PDB file of C-alpha atoms in Angstrom:
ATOM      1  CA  UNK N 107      18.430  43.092-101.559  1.00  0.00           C
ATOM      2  CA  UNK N 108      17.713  41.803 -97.822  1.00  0.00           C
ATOM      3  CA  UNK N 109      14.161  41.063 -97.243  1.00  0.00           C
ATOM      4  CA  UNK N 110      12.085  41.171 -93.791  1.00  0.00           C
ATOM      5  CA  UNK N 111      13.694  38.204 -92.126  1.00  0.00           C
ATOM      6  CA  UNK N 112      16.852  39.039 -93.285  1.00  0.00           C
ATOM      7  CA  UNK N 113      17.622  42.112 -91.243  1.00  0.00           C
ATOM      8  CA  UNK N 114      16.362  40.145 -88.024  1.00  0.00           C
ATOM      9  CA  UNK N 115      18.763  37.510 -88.900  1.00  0.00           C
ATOM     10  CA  UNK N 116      21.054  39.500 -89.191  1.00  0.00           C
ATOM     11  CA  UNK N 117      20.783  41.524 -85.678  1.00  0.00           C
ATOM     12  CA  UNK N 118      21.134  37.958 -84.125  1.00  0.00           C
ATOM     13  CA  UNK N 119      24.183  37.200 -86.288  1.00  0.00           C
ATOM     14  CA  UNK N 120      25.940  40.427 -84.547  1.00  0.00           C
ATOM     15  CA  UNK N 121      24.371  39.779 -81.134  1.00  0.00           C
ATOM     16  CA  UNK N 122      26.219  36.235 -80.910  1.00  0.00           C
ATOM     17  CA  UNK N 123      29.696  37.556 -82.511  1.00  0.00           C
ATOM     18  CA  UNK N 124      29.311  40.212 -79.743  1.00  0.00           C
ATOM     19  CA  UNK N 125      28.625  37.356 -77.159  1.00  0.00           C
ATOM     20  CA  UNK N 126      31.696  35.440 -78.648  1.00  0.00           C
ATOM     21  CA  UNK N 127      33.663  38.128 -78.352  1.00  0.00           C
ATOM     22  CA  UNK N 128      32.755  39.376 -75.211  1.00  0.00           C
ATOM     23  CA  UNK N 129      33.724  35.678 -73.968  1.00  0.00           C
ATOM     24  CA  UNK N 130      36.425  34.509 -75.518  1.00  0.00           C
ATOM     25  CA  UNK N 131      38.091  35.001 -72.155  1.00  0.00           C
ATOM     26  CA  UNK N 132      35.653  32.436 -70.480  1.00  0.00           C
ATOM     27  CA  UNK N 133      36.665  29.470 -73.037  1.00  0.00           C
ATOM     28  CA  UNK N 134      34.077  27.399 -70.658  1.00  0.00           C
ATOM     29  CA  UNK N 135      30.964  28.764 -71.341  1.00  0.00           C
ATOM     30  CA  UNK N 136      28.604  27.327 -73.771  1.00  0.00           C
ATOM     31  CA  UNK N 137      25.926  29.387 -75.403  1.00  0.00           C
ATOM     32  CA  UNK N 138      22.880  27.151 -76.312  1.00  0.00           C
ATOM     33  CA  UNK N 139      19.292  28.365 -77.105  1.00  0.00           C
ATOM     34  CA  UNK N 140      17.581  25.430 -75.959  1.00  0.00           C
ATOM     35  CA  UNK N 141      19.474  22.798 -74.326  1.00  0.00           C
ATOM     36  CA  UNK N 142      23.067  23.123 -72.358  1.00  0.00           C
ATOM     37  CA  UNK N 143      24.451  20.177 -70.115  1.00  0.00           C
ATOM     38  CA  UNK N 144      27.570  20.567 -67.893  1.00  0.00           C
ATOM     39  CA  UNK N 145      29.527  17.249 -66.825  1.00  0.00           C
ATOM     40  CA  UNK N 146      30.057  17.270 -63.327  1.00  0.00           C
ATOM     41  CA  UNK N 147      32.760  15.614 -62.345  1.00  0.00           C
ATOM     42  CA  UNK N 148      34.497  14.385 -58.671  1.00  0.00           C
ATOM     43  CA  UNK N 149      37.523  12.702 -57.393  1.00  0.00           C
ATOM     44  CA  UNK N 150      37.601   9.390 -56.489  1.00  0.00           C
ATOM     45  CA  UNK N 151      40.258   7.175 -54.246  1.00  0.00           C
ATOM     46  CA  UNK N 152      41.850   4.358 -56.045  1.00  0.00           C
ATOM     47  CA  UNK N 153      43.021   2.358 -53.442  1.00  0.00           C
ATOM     48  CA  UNK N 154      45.524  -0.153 -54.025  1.00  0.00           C
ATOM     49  CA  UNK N 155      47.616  -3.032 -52.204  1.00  0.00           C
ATOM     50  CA  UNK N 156      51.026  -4.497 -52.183  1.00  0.00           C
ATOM     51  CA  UNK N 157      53.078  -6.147 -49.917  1.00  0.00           C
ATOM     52  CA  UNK N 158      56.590  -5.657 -48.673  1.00  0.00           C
ATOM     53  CA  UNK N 159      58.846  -7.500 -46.375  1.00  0.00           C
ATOM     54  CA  UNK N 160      58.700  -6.033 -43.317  1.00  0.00           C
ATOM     55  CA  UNK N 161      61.054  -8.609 -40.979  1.00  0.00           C
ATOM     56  CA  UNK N 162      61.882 -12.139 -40.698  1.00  0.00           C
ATOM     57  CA  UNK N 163      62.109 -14.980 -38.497  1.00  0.00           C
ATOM     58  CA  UNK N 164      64.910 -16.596 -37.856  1.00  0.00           C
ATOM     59  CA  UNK N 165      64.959 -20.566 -35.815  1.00  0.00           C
ATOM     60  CA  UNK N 166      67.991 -21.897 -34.378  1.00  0.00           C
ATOM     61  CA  UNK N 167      68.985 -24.289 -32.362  1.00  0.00           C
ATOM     62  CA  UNK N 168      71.562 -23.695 -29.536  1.00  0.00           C
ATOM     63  CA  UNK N 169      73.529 -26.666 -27.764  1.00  0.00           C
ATOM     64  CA  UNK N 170      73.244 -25.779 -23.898  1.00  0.00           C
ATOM     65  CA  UNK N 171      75.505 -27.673 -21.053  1.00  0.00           C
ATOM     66  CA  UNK N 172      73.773 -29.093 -18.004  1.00  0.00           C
ATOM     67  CA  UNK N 173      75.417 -30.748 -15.126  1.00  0.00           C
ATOM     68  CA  UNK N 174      73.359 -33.669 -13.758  1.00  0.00           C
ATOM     69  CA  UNK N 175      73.521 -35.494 -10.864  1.00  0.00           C
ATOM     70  CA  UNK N 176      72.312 -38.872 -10.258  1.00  0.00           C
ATOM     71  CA  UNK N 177      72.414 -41.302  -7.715  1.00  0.00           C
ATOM     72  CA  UNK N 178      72.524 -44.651  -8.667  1.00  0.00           C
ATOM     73  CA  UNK N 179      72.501 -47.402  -5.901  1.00  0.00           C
ATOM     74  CA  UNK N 180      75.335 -49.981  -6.299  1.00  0.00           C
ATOM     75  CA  UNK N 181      76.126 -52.956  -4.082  1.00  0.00           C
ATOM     76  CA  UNK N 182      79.352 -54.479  -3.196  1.00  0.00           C
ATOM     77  CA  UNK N 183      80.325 -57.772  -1.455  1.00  0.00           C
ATOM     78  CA  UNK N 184      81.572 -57.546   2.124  1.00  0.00           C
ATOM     79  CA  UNK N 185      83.234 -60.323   3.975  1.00  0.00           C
ATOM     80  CA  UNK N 186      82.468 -60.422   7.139  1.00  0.00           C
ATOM     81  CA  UNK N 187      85.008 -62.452  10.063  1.00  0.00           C
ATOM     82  CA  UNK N 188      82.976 -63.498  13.070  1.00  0.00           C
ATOM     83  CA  UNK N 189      84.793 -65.143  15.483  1.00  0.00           C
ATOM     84  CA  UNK N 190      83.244 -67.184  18.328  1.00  0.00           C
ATOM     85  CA  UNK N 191      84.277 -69.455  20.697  1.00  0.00           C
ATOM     86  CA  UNK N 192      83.783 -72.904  20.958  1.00  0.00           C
ATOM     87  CA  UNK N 193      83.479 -75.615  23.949  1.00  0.00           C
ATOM     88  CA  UNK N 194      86.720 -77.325  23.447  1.00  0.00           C
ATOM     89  CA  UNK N 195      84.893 -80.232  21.662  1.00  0.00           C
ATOM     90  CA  UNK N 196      87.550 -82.773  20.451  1.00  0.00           C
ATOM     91  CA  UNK N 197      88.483 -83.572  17.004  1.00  0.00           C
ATOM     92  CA  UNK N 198      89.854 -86.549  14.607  1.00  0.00           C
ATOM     93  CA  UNK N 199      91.644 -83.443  12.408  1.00  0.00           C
ATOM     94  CA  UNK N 200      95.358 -83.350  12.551  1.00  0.00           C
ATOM     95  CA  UNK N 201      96.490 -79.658  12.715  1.00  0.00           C
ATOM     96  CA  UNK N 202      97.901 -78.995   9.004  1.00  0.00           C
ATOM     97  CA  UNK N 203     100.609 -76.425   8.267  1.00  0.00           C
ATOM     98  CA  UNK N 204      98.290 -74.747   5.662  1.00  0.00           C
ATOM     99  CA  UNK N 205      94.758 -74.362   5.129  1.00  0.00           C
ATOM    100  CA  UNK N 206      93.103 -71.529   3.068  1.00  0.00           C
ATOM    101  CA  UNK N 207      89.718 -70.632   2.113  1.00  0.00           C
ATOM    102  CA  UNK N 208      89.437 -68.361  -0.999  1.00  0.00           C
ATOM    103  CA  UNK N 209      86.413 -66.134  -1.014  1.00  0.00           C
ATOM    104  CA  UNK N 210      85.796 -63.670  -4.446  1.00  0.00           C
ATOM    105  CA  UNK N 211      84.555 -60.243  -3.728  1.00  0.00           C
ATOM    106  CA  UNK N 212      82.502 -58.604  -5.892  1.00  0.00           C
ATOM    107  CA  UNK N 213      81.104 -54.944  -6.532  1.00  0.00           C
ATOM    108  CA  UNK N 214      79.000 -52.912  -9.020  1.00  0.00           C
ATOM    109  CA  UNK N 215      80.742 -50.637 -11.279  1.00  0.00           C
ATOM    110  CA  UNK N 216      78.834 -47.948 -12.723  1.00  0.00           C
ATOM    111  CA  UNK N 217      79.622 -47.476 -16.799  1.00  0.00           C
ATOM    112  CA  UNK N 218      78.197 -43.866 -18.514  1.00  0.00           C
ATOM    113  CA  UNK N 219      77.074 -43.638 -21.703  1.00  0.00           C
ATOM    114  CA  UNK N 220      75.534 -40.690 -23.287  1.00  0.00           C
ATOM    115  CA  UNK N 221      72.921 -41.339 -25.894  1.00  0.00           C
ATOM    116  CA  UNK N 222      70.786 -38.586 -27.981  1.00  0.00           C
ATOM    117  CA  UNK N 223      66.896 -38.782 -27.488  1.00  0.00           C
ATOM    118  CA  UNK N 224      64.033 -36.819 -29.294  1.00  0.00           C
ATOM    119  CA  UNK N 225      62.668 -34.463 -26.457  1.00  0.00           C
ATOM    120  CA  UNK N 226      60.263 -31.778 -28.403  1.00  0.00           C
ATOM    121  CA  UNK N 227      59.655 -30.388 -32.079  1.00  0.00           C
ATOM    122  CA  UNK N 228      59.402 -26.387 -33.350  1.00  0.00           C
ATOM    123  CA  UNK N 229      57.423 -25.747 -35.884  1.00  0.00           C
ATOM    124  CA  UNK N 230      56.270 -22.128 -37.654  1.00  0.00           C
ATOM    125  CA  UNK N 231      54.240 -21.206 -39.998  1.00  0.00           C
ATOM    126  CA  UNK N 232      52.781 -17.964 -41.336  1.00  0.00           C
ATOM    127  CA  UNK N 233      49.678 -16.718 -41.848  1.00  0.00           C
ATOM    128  CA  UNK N 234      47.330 -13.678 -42.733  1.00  0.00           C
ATOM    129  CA  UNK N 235      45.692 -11.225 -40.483  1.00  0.00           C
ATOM    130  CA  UNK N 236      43.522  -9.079 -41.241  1.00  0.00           C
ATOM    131  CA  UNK N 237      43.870  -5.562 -40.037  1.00  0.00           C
ATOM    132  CA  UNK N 238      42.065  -2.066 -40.832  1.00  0.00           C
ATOM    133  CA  UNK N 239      43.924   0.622 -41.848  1.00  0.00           C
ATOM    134  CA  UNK N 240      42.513   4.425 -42.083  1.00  0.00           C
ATOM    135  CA  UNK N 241      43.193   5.951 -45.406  1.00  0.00           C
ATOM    136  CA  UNK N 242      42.437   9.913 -45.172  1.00  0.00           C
ATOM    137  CA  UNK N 243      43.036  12.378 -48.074  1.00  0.00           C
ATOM    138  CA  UNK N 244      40.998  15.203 -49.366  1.00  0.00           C
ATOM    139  CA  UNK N 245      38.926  14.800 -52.987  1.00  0.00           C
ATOM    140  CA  UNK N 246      37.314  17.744 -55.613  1.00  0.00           C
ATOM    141  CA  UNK N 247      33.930  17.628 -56.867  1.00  0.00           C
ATOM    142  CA  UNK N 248      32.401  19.396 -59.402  1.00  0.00           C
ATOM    143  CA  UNK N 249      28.730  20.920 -58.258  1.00  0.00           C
ATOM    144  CA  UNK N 250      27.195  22.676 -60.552  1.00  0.00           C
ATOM    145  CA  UNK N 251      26.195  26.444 -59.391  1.00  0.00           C
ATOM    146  CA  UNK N 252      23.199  27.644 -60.920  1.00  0.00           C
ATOM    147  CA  UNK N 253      22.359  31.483 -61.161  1.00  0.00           C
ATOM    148  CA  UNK N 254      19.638  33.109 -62.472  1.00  0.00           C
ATOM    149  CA  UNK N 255      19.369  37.147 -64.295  1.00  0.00           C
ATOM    150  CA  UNK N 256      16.841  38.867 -64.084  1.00  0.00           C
ATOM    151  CA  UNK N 257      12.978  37.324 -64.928  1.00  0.00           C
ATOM    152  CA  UNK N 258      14.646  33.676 -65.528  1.00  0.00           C
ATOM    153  CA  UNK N 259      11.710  31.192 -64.645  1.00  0.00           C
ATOM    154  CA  UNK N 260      14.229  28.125 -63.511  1.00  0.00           C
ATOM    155  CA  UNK N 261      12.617  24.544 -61.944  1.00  0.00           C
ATOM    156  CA  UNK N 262      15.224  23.384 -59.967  1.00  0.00           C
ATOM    157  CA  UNK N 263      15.478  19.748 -60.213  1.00  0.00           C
ATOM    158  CA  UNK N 264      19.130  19.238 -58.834  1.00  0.00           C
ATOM    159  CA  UNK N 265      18.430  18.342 -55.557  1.00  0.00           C
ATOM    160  CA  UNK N 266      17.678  15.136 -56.142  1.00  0.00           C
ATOM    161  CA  UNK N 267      20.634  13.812 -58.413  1.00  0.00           C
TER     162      UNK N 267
END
């Protein structure tokens, strides 16, 4: 026997199998008869670094000919004969057959020699710089759309979240 309640009961019982039948299309709707929440949900960028080898340096040193020309002031003896003539003055010297004076000449040689001298240093090193680099691509969101049926009395308090 079904008493008072009952058959009210029961009128909502077929009222929500109609609703759940009516939307088992719509999987995403929730039916709730006081409180309903949505999750909202957006994309985010996940940004991450790495680095790869983008070139190299290479140092070298090349041997390189150069002619140079220098001008380096040597001497050298010279004899020099100067004749002049004398007054006839008398003398107790016999002539002699032979008489000889022996003078050495000298002159400056120039010896080369090549020696190897430090003229300069390379050096490298590496380090960071720090650049900026644009990063564009397009996200999805999740807003929440709210609409109201007929007499639905609705404080919208969205705006600020």
């Amino acid at each position: 026997m079904m008493g008072f309640f009952d058959f009210f009961n029961d009128k909502d019982n077929k009222k929500r199998d109609e609703r759940e039948n009516v939307n088992e299309e719509n999987r995403d709707t929730e039916f709730a008869r006081d409180d309903a929440h949505i999750d909202l949900r957006q994309e985010e960028l996940d940004i991450h670094k790495h680095r790869d080898e983008t070139g190299d340096v290479e140092i070298h040193k090349d041997i390189v000919e150069e002619e140079q020309t220098v001008n380096v002031p040597v001497s050298h003896d010279q004899v020099v004969i100067e004749r002049k003539a004398v007054d006839h003055e008398p003398t107790d010297e016999p002539i002699s057959e032979e008489e000889t004076v022996h003078i050495p000449v000298t002159a400056e040689e120039v010896d080369v020699e090549k020696h190897t001298v430090v003229t300069g240093e390379v050096t490298a090193h590496k380090r960071s710089v720090e650049e900026t680099e644009q990063v564009h691509d397009v996200l999805h969101k999740e807003v929440a759309d709210v609409e109201t049926h007929g007499k639905a009395d609705v404080v919208n308090d969205m705006n600020n979240k």
